Amino acid sequence: YYGEFDYADKWVQAAFALQKADFTNGDADFSLYGEAGQAQAVKKGTAYMNVWMYVIREMEDALDDCKEGCSTTGCNDDPVQAWDEGVAFYTGSLEGKDGSGEGVMPYALADKRCSNFKTCGDLADSVTGTSHVNIEIFRYFKLGLGKLINGECSAARPDKEKIETLMLVPLIQGTLRYAYIVENKAAPSEKDKAEGATFAAAVLPAVHACNEEDAQEIYDNMKVGAATTDFKAVKNAFERQYGCMKIDGKQVGGLWDDASGKYFEGAGPAGVATTSTLLAVGAAGIAALSMLF
């Protein structure tokens, strides 16, 4: 998509330098940003583009090194270590032993976004607790690990593929959240716009692999320096590709308003209609929107 195999690194380096990245697709001109936008592009580009891809790299390394059918004790120690490294990069050291810490890696992102989209918990229907995405990812981490230990190498690949798909969900949620904020906030900040642009940049290659037009729709609305942002257009573009991307709309959820106990207008889960909460008359409507920011 980007025309560069090290696109994630180039994104961060261009943001540091406040210059254009010069990608084939999905280009970004960071000269349009000040320090606030630069900080978000660098931080989120590091965690959700570079680290995100490295988790996948470690799992692929484990599968490449795995010796099919090997039952000798320790013969698959190297792939098991690579798989464990993937888990470590996904989680980060700040989460602690039980995941209750305050991390900055993809694990932490999934937990943050689940409270925004009401997708926490075993049933993906809560705004508190561990994200359903993390619960499922760690289930597949454990399944894959057991298969690697037992030399069931080919059987572990579907677990890797499922993890990779689940890892897309918080990136989609992040893009949707900031698309909504940028369109509806009276004066969206450079920070808001940069967060949205970086989340979109992280997930665009997966969308593009399914449909170039929908990837372009998302890019045009979320790119660095976008003149306008249309949340509905971004949401519809994602949802049209959920099937191809093997994404369950329930796992993405909808943008939840704690104040009203409803989804924000037009921001419910895929296929779920919502009643108006943003256009309510008087202070109640204003308060509901302000809670999002």
XYZ file of C-alpha atoms in Angstrom:
293
model
C 0.000 0.000 0.000
C 2.596 2.550 1.028
C 5.189 1.430 -1.499
C 7.767 1.010 1.277
C 8.393 -2.152 3.279
C 9.519 -0.020 6.242
C 6.596 2.390 5.951
C 5.957 2.469 9.701
C 9.506 3.593 10.431
C 9.333 6.179 7.640
C 6.065 7.511 9.098
C 7.718 8.119 12.472
C 10.934 9.520 10.988
C 9.003 11.944 8.766
C 6.931 13.051 11.758
C 10.092 13.695 13.778
C 11.464 15.782 10.893
C 8.113 17.522 10.225
C 8.344 16.696 6.529
C 6.504 14.646 3.903
C 6.744 10.882 4.073
C 6.549 10.524 0.248
C 4.537 7.303 0.155
C 3.007 5.866 -3.018
C -0.369 5.740 -1.252
C -1.454 7.222 2.057
C 1.106 10.021 2.008
C 1.425 12.355 4.986
C 2.828 15.886 5.066
C 3.908 16.489 8.642
C 5.080 20.021 7.832
C 1.396 20.893 8.419
C 1.754 19.943 12.094
C 3.134 21.658 15.118
C 4.395 19.912 18.252
C 0.966 18.606 19.301
C 0.343 16.761 16.044
C 3.953 15.661 15.772
C 3.839 14.064 19.223
C 0.771 11.978 18.379
C 2.120 10.861 14.999
C 5.383 9.759 16.614
C 3.949 8.083 19.710
C 1.037 6.328 18.088
C 3.015 5.558 14.963
C 5.616 3.835 17.119
C 3.157 1.775 19.165
C 0.384 1.049 16.685
C 2.269 0.868 13.394
C 5.807 -0.310 14.209
C 5.193 -2.445 17.292
C 1.930 -3.749 15.810
C 3.811 -5.086 12.781
C 6.608 -6.498 14.948
C 4.127 -8.619 16.884
C 3.144 -10.214 13.590
C 6.785 -10.610 12.597
C 7.552 -12.541 15.796
C 4.609 -14.883 15.259
C 5.678 -15.487 11.660
C 9.228 -16.161 12.875
C 7.865 -18.744 15.291
C 5.916 -20.484 12.539
C 8.890 -20.409 10.159
C 11.217 -22.020 12.724
C 8.745 -24.584 14.024
C 9.669 -28.224 13.347
C 6.538 -30.072 12.303
C 5.910 -33.269 14.232
C 8.960 -32.890 16.454
C 8.297 -34.488 19.824
C 11.812 -34.269 21.279
C 11.914 -32.138 24.414
C 13.179 -28.649 23.589
C 13.262 -29.076 19.803
C 10.841 -26.165 19.370
C 12.286 -23.894 22.043
C 13.303 -21.237 19.488
C 9.843 -20.820 17.937
C 8.270 -20.834 21.398
C 10.608 -18.006 22.409
C 9.726 -16.033 19.275
C 6.015 -16.509 20.013
C 6.566 -15.328 23.590
C 8.387 -12.266 22.278
C 5.367 -11.466 20.146
C 3.193 -11.626 23.267
C 5.649 -9.357 25.092
C 5.662 -6.746 22.326
C 1.883 -6.805 22.136
C 1.490 -6.338 25.893
C 4.478 -4.324 27.108
C 6.072 -4.419 30.540
C 3.900 -1.710 32.129
C 0.775 -3.905 32.185
C 2.113 -6.030 35.030
C 1.491 -9.735 35.517
C -2.305 -9.539 35.316
C -2.789 -6.809 32.714
C -4.085 -4.289 35.237
C -1.253 -1.800 34.745
C -1.085 1.335 32.624
C 0.634 0.259 29.429
C 1.232 2.011 26.118
C 1.310 -0.924 23.708
C -1.502 -2.484 21.606
C -2.878 -4.337 24.643
C -3.512 -1.026 26.413
C -5.122 0.456 23.308
C -7.618 -2.407 23.119
C -8.618 -1.828 26.754
C -8.991 1.933 26.241
C -11.116 1.622 23.147
C -13.410 -1.053 24.601
C -14.659 1.472 27.158
C -15.447 3.913 24.314
C -17.229 1.305 22.180
C -18.845 -0.889 24.863
C -16.845 -3.964 23.869
C -15.230 -4.944 27.156
C -15.712 -8.273 28.892
C -16.330 -11.861 27.848
C -19.459 -10.927 25.901
C -18.127 -7.657 24.427
C -21.055 -5.766 25.966
C -19.518 -3.761 28.810
C -17.686 -0.445 29.213
C -15.445 -1.737 32.012
C -12.921 -4.502 32.416
C -10.577 -6.184 29.979
C -11.440 -5.760 26.317
C -13.075 -8.681 24.557
C -10.334 -8.314 21.942
C -7.609 -8.904 24.536
C -9.469 -11.844 26.047
C -9.709 -13.465 22.628
C -6.170 -12.595 21.571
C -4.706 -14.194 24.673
C -6.862 -17.245 24.146
C -5.312 -17.645 20.700
C -1.837 -16.840 22.045
C -2.195 -19.785 24.435
C -3.623 -22.101 21.796
C -0.824 -21.276 19.381
C 1.826 -21.725 22.033
C 0.594 -25.190 22.897
C 0.646 -26.219 19.255
C 4.198 -24.943 18.778
C 5.397 -26.869 21.836
C 3.832 -30.043 20.423
C 5.236 -29.517 16.937
C 1.800 -28.829 15.435
C 3.212 -26.041 13.316
C 0.678 -25.827 10.502
C -2.173 -26.002 13.016
C -0.815 -22.904 14.776
C -1.112 -20.661 11.708
C -4.896 -20.159 12.014
C -4.291 -18.912 15.577
C -1.792 -16.369 14.260
C -4.224 -15.259 11.563
C -7.016 -14.818 14.109
C -4.760 -12.735 16.367
C -3.800 -10.507 13.450
C -7.456 -9.933 12.572
C -8.394 -9.136 16.170
C -5.505 -6.670 16.399
C -7.192 -4.608 13.672
C -10.253 -3.937 15.817
C -8.766 -1.265 18.158
C -7.238 0.494 15.141
C -10.657 0.691 13.517
C -12.185 1.891 16.786
C -9.500 4.561 17.134
C -10.093 5.805 13.605
C -13.856 5.927 14.120
C -13.594 7.683 17.471
C -11.456 10.501 16.147
C -13.438 10.789 12.922
C -16.460 11.443 15.122
C -14.614 13.902 17.339
C -13.133 15.870 14.453
C -16.505 16.175 12.700
C -18.599 16.994 15.758
C -16.349 18.885 18.150
C -16.785 22.654 17.854
C -13.050 23.219 17.499
C -11.145 19.942 17.052
C -7.520 20.266 18.052
C -4.444 19.361 16.071
C -3.970 16.541 18.567
C -7.431 15.147 17.742
C -6.730 15.247 14.022
C -3.275 13.695 14.350
C -4.575 10.828 16.457
C -7.210 10.078 13.861
C -4.711 10.307 11.004
C -2.317 7.889 12.690
C -4.950 5.323 13.607
C -6.166 5.424 10.021
C -2.626 5.069 8.692
C -2.150 1.934 10.786
C -5.236 0.162 9.406
C -5.378 1.473 5.822
C -3.185 -1.281 4.295
C -5.672 -3.918 5.466
C -8.616 -1.975 4.030
C -6.765 -1.332 0.765
C -6.058 -5.051 0.378
C -9.837 -5.543 0.294
C -10.996 -2.465 -1.607
C -8.962 0.451 -2.928
C -11.930 2.829 -3.168
C -12.961 2.402 0.459
C -9.352 2.795 1.587
C -9.215 6.060 -0.373
C -12.471 7.205 1.238
C -11.035 6.677 4.703
C -7.730 8.275 3.768
C -9.339 11.379 2.244
C -11.337 11.973 5.419
C -8.605 11.156 7.936
C -5.289 12.124 6.308
C -2.886 14.685 7.687
C -4.298 18.032 6.611
C -7.749 16.732 5.622
C -10.003 19.710 4.866
C -13.110 17.987 6.228
C -13.977 14.730 7.966
C -17.209 12.838 7.374
C -17.703 10.267 10.120
C -20.527 8.474 8.313
C -18.415 8.063 5.178
C -15.529 6.599 7.209
C -17.820 4.270 9.153
C -19.570 3.031 6.011
C -16.269 2.439 4.231
C -15.024 0.262 7.086
C -18.279 -1.650 7.405
C -18.390 -2.470 3.704
C -15.076 -4.290 4.160
C -15.699 -6.070 7.471
C -16.536 -9.287 5.658
C -13.390 -9.222 3.571
C -11.278 -8.288 6.587
C -12.979 -11.041 8.643
C -14.013 -8.460 11.217
C -17.062 -9.055 13.415
C -19.004 -5.807 13.708
C -20.013 -6.738 17.252
C -16.339 -6.749 18.248
C -15.965 -3.201 16.915
C -19.134 -2.073 18.674
C -20.400 1.500 18.563
C -19.361 4.824 20.054
C -21.011 4.797 23.463
C -22.336 7.787 25.411
C -22.209 7.044 29.131
C -24.252 10.146 29.957
C -27.334 9.024 28.031
C -26.750 5.268 28.171
C -27.024 5.101 24.369
C -24.814 5.032 21.337
C -24.094 8.419 19.834
C -26.361 9.215 16.906
C -25.258 7.378 13.797
C -22.367 5.744 15.664
C -23.892 2.445 16.763
C -22.539 -0.998 15.908
C -22.718 -2.130 12.298
C -26.331 -2.792 11.361
C -27.767 -1.304 14.568
C -29.947 1.811 14.310
C -29.610 4.478 16.997
C -31.903 7.191 18.232
C -30.734 10.774 18.366
C -28.663 11.790 21.350
C -26.653 14.596 19.785
C -29.556 16.685 18.544
C -31.426 16.697 21.835
C -32.708 20.138 22.745
C -30.862 22.138 25.399
C -27.961 21.435 27.710
C -28.507 17.669 27.835
C -27.462 17.298 24.211
C -24.395 19.482 24.679
C -23.397 17.584 27.818
C -23.675 14.251 26.022
C -21.258 15.337 23.309
C -18.824 16.923 25.753
C -18.469 13.618 27.610
C -16.814 12.151 24.513
C -13.880 14.540 24.711
